[in-house]
Amino acid sequence: MPLVSDLNPAELATFGDFPFTLSASDLRDRAAGALAAAHRDLELLATSEGLPDVEGFLTLLDRVLSDVYDVGAHGSFVFQVHPEADVRTAGREVSESADQFFNRFRTDDRIYERLRRLDLGRADAPTRFAVEKMRREMRRAGVEHDADGREKLRQQQDRIDRIGNQFNENIATGEREVSVPPSELAGLPSDFVASHPAASDGLVHITTRGPDYRPVMAYAERGELRRSLYREFMNRAHPANLPVLDDLLAARHALARELGYPTFAAYALEDKMVATPADVRSFLDAVAAVLREPSDRELARFLARKQRDDPTATQIDVWDIGALGEGYIDGKIRREEFGVDSKRLREYLPYGRVRDGLFALCGELFDLTFERVTPEGIWHPSVEAFDVRRKGAPVGRMFLDLVPREGKFSHAACFGVRLGTLGRQLPQNALVCNFLDASSPMETSRMLHADVVVFFHEFGHLLHALLSGSGRWLYNTMSFIEWDFVEAPSLLFEEWARDPATLGRFARNPETGEAIPPELLARVAAADGLARASAWLRQVALSATSLEFYDRDPAGMDTTVDYHATFRRYWPLPFRDEYHPQEGWGHLTGYSAFYYTYVWSLVIARDILRPFLERGTLTDPELARAYAREILEPGSSRPAAELLTAYLGRPSTIDAFKDWIREGTQSAATPSHDTASTPD
């Protein structure tokens, strides 16, 4: 079999029989044919004679599973991004059919027995690890139950997959809006105001989509506008998802009990780095102990600033401050105390320059180049496609789908489009985000700095997927790494979006040609610690909430009451009972009980970053390539803890995270007069 580097990338990065231009009926027909063939092949493998070996049995099994994985990924992706509703529906059906195939595979006792008898005497470590994970996954699916038990478990898992898809569809289609007179737009950037003229009713209609929601929450002077839009955002899938979430929690609990686990959380965490609910709680409590005092000081500071505008104010409200992006009150402090006006900052951050600067950075760090291509069969004309090479050799293909549209996935994520397999096909992945205003030219559409950070975050996932996309086995790909490690590369890569030296390379006003002033970059860095502790304490609250949903019998649970009660144990701001955020929280289907992955992965990411900080630069190519070699490229060829030890030379610790919180608190406490008053 020839190496990928010897093959034409155009032959390895195609859509094959599944271009995104297929009609709904054609998509269903082609998927049905591919899955029928896979079922036949799986049956032949299950009934084949002789001692199973790596080159024969395992290679063929992996090919079948990889083919179905691609069909399922295609259907799932179509479901999230296709502009036509009937094709999205077909994509959902295809995704569910592929899930059903895997549910049947995982409970096929004949395949399991052959995997147990597989001769691994001469197999390398990644192969042994892949087979070990495959066997464990089948045991966890109930393959060792009797025939009736296996069939019951398959049906339960099929139902869970359908419920999860319904939950996500309701989020994608659950857009809401507020309508206000133009006078209510005070404080918003001029390009936002220009792109939101009054409609025939004399009102401006503002949606819960990202390009509307984020600027309003950051800049709108009218507190009532921020409050009302926040309310709509928190309720965007309400009430449709209330019974769907109840069904999801009940079905997952029943599945876990059938498999012998006390709760779904106990089942879901068993194969993660943090293996038990008790250990997760201990970890979250330890992190909360680090964050609580500095968070209280931050919130008191925000309230004092709010009271300067409104002396009657007695509390900070959730629509006053940002979560992991910029909010209104913390934005004022950045402007007044640090001299950072994010409206001015965004003038230097047109999308085209951000994208090209990101590409140049990846070239310096990882020897990557990005070539614009126009493949046939793409799903929407606003999507950009690039072939990625490393030192001239093809690595994969990536897509950037960054403009909101009706029915599209409404958050930000990196999706698999095609699996990467050594010598067979290159990985293809897509960033699906909602940063850019559809009414503005894409290249010059301005980005909030917070959105640039999210862009880099998702690009960290994409780098992980592309650089690990040449393994031999499906179960060695990034998709099968421990899910509480998966956010570490993305949280790490955010730091380059905050790094003044990196921003200074590409931040430039496209109209005037002016580069971002170095003194503004210095002030951005000085203000970076503001709201750090409170933002991450909120993430701890979310992590605890997702765990509590799944670590109990959900019978009689009121998810709204439970969400608010758990959240309030960690997060001190008033959270109104009229909000139903759990209904729009897509992570409850995928991450389920282990939303804590963000906090756990952040602790890991700070540890990975420490060697860069010790060298005084984030663009040290030696460290970057060591990071790629030890963390990204192996995918899931060995346990994540071993990847970390190979890179760090020791097990990971929480020390770097503690230092980061302490340094952020100190740097943002009281800026110097010189820093805050430096003119733009």
Short mmCIF file of N, CA and C in Angstrom, two decimals, residues 187-196 210-212 214-216 218-219 326 335 340-354 435-437 439-452 503 506-511 514 516-517 520-521 524 680:
data_model
loop_
_atom_site.label_atom_id
_atom_site.label_comp_id
_atom_site.label_asym_id
_atom_site.label_seq_id
_atom_site.Cartn_x
_atom_site.Cartn_y
_atom_site.Cartn_z
N GLY A 187 -24.51 52.54 22.04
CA GLY A 187 -23.31 51.86 22.50
C GLY A 187 -22.80 50.79 21.57
N LEU A 188 -23.64 50.32 20.64
CA LEU A 188 -23.21 49.25 19.73
C LEU A 188 -22.33 49.81 18.61
N PRO A 189 -21.42 48.99 18.07
CA PRO A 189 -20.51 49.48 17.02
C PRO A 189 -21.28 49.97 15.79
N SER A 190 -20.69 50.91 15.08
CA SER A 190 -21.37 51.53 13.94
C SER A 190 -21.68 50.51 12.86
N ASP A 191 -20.79 49.53 12.62
CA ASP A 191 -21.08 48.55 11.58
C ASP A 191 -22.22 47.63 11.99
N PHE A 192 -22.37 47.36 13.28
CA PHE A 192 -23.52 46.59 13.76
C PHE A 192 -24.81 47.36 13.51
N VAL A 193 -24.81 48.64 13.88
CA VAL A 193 -26.01 49.47 13.68
C VAL A 193 -26.37 49.55 12.21
N ALA A 194 -25.34 49.73 11.35
CA ALA A 194 -25.60 49.85 9.92
C ALA A 194 -26.19 48.57 9.33
N SER A 195 -25.80 47.43 9.88
CA SER A 195 -26.29 46.15 9.35
C SER A 195 -27.60 45.71 10.00
N HIS A 196 -28.14 46.53 10.89
CA HIS A 196 -29.41 46.21 11.55
C HIS A 196 -30.37 47.39 11.42
N GLY A 210 -25.09 34.22 17.23
CA GLY A 210 -23.86 34.78 17.76
C GLY A 210 -23.51 36.18 17.30
N PRO A 211 -23.53 36.49 15.98
CA PRO A 211 -23.15 37.84 15.56
C PRO A 211 -24.07 38.94 16.06
N ASP A 212 -25.27 38.59 16.51
CA ASP A 212 -26.15 39.56 17.16
C ASP A 212 -25.94 39.54 18.68
N ARG A 214 -23.55 38.38 20.81
CA ARG A 214 -22.30 38.74 21.50
C ARG A 214 -22.06 40.25 21.51
N PRO A 215 -22.21 40.99 20.39
CA PRO A 215 -22.02 42.44 20.48
C PRO A 215 -23.02 43.13 21.40
N VAL A 216 -24.26 42.67 21.41
CA VAL A 216 -25.25 43.29 22.30
C VAL A 216 -24.83 43.11 23.75
N ALA A 218 -21.92 42.71 24.94
CA ALA A 218 -20.68 43.41 25.24
C ALA A 218 -20.84 44.92 25.25
N TYR A 219 -21.73 45.48 24.42
CA TYR A 219 -21.70 46.92 24.18
C TYR A 219 -23.00 47.68 24.47
N GLU A 326 -16.35 38.88 26.50
CA GLU A 326 -16.46 40.17 27.17
C GLU A 326 -17.92 40.50 27.45
N ARG A 335 -11.91 49.38 29.42
CA ARG A 335 -11.71 50.67 28.75
C ARG A 335 -11.18 51.72 29.70
N VAL A 340 -8.38 49.69 27.22
CA VAL A 340 -8.67 48.72 26.15
C VAL A 340 -10.12 48.88 25.75
N ASP A 341 -10.35 49.44 24.57
CA ASP A 341 -11.70 49.57 24.02
C ASP A 341 -11.87 48.46 22.99
N SER A 342 -12.68 47.46 23.32
CA SER A 342 -12.78 46.32 22.42
C SER A 342 -13.46 46.69 21.10
N LYS A 343 -14.24 47.79 21.10
CA LYS A 343 -14.79 48.25 19.81
C LYS A 343 -13.66 48.74 18.91
N ARG A 344 -12.69 49.42 19.51
CA ARG A 344 -11.54 49.84 18.71
C ARG A 344 -10.67 48.63 18.35
N LEU A 345 -10.51 47.72 19.30
CA LEU A 345 -9.70 46.53 19.05
C LEU A 345 -10.25 45.74 17.86
N ARG A 346 -11.56 45.61 17.77
CA ARG A 346 -12.13 44.83 16.68
C ARG A 346 -11.90 45.47 15.31
N GLU A 347 -11.63 46.78 15.26
CA GLU A 347 -11.31 47.42 13.99
C GLU A 347 -10.05 46.83 13.37
N TYR A 348 -9.16 46.29 14.21
CA TYR A 348 -7.92 45.69 13.72
C TYR A 348 -8.06 44.18 13.48
N LEU A 349 -9.27 43.66 13.64
CA LEU A 349 -9.46 42.22 13.56
C LEU A 349 -10.48 41.84 12.49
N PRO A 350 -10.23 42.23 11.23
CA PRO A 350 -11.09 41.73 10.15
C PRO A 350 -10.82 40.24 9.95
N TYR A 351 -11.86 39.51 9.62
CA TYR A 351 -11.74 38.06 9.54
C TYR A 351 -10.60 37.61 8.64
N GLY A 352 -10.46 38.21 7.47
CA GLY A 352 -9.44 37.75 6.51
C GLY A 352 -8.04 37.82 7.10
N ARG A 353 -7.72 38.89 7.80
CA ARG A 353 -6.39 39.02 8.38
C ARG A 353 -6.21 38.05 9.56
N VAL A 354 -7.26 37.85 10.34
CA VAL A 354 -7.18 36.88 11.44
C VAL A 354 -6.90 35.49 10.89
N PHE A 435 -19.44 33.42 13.65
CA PHE A 435 -18.79 34.68 13.98
C PHE A 435 -19.20 35.83 13.07
N LEU A 436 -19.42 35.54 11.80
CA LEU A 436 -19.42 36.58 10.78
C LEU A 436 -20.83 37.01 10.42
N ASP A 437 -21.00 38.31 10.28
CA ASP A 437 -22.29 38.87 9.91
C ASP A 437 -22.53 38.63 8.42
N SER A 439 -24.41 39.98 6.44
CA SER A 439 -24.66 41.19 5.66
C SER A 439 -23.37 41.97 5.37
N SER A 440 -22.24 41.53 5.89
CA SER A 440 -20.96 42.22 5.68
C SER A 440 -20.05 41.37 4.79
N PRO A 441 -19.15 41.99 4.02
CA PRO A 441 -18.18 41.20 3.24
C PRO A 441 -17.35 40.34 4.18
N MET A 442 -17.18 39.07 3.83
CA MET A 442 -16.53 38.14 4.74
C MET A 442 -15.12 38.59 5.11
N GLU A 443 -14.33 38.99 4.13
CA GLU A 443 -12.92 39.28 4.40
C GLU A 443 -12.74 40.42 5.39
N THR A 444 -13.62 41.40 5.35
CA THR A 444 -13.46 42.57 6.22
C THR A 444 -14.43 42.58 7.38
N SER A 445 -15.24 41.54 7.52
CA SER A 445 -16.17 41.46 8.64
C SER A 445 -15.37 41.43 9.94
N ARG A 446 -15.68 42.36 10.84
CA ARG A 446 -14.90 42.49 12.06
C ARG A 446 -15.26 41.41 13.07
N MET A 447 -14.24 40.99 13.82
CA MET A 447 -14.42 39.97 14.84
C MET A 447 -14.15 40.58 16.22
N LEU A 448 -14.99 40.28 17.18
CA LEU A 448 -14.66 40.57 18.56
C LEU A 448 -13.41 39.79 18.93
N HIS A 449 -12.59 40.36 19.79
CA HIS A 449 -11.41 39.61 20.22
C HIS A 449 -11.82 38.30 20.89
N ALA A 450 -12.93 38.31 21.64
CA ALA A 450 -13.41 37.07 22.25
C ALA A 450 -13.73 36.02 21.20
N ASP A 451 -14.23 36.44 20.02
CA ASP A 451 -14.49 35.49 18.95
C ASP A 451 -13.20 34.98 18.32
N VAL A 452 -12.19 35.83 18.27
CA VAL A 452 -10.88 35.38 17.79
C VAL A 452 -10.35 34.27 18.70
N LEU A 503 -0.74 38.48 18.07
CA LEU A 503 -1.75 39.41 17.56
C LEU A 503 -1.10 40.52 16.73
N PHE A 506 -0.68 40.17 12.79
CA PHE A 506 -1.73 40.22 11.76
C PHE A 506 -2.82 41.25 12.02
N ALA A 507 -2.92 41.79 13.23
CA ALA A 507 -3.99 42.73 13.53
C ALA A 507 -3.74 44.07 12.83
N ARG A 508 -4.62 44.39 11.87
CA ARG A 508 -4.42 45.60 11.06
C ARG A 508 -5.78 46.07 10.54
N ASN A 509 -5.98 47.38 10.54
CA ASN A 509 -7.21 47.95 10.00
C ASN A 509 -7.16 47.90 8.48
N PRO A 510 -8.08 47.19 7.82
CA PRO A 510 -8.00 47.03 6.37
C PRO A 510 -8.30 48.31 5.60
N GLU A 511 -9.05 49.23 6.23
CA GLU A 511 -9.36 50.48 5.53
C GLU A 511 -8.19 51.46 5.55
N GLU A 514 -3.49 50.67 9.04
CA GLU A 514 -2.79 50.87 10.31
C GLU A 514 -2.66 49.55 11.07
N ILE A 516 -2.07 47.39 14.50
CA ILE A 516 -2.51 47.61 15.87
C ILE A 516 -1.37 48.20 16.67
N PRO A 517 -1.59 49.26 17.42
CA PRO A 517 -0.51 49.91 18.17
C PRO A 517 0.07 48.96 19.23
N LEU A 520 -1.45 49.30 22.65
CA LEU A 520 -2.76 48.69 22.82
C LEU A 520 -2.63 47.20 23.11
N LEU A 521 -1.69 46.55 22.42
CA LEU A 521 -1.44 45.14 22.69
C LEU A 521 -0.99 44.93 24.12
N VAL A 524 -3.99 45.14 26.30
CA VAL A 524 -4.82 43.93 26.17
C VAL A 524 -4.25 42.82 27.06
N ASP A 680 -4.21 55.90 22.71
CA ASP A 680 -4.27 55.00 21.56
C ASP A 680 -3.57 55.61 20.37
#
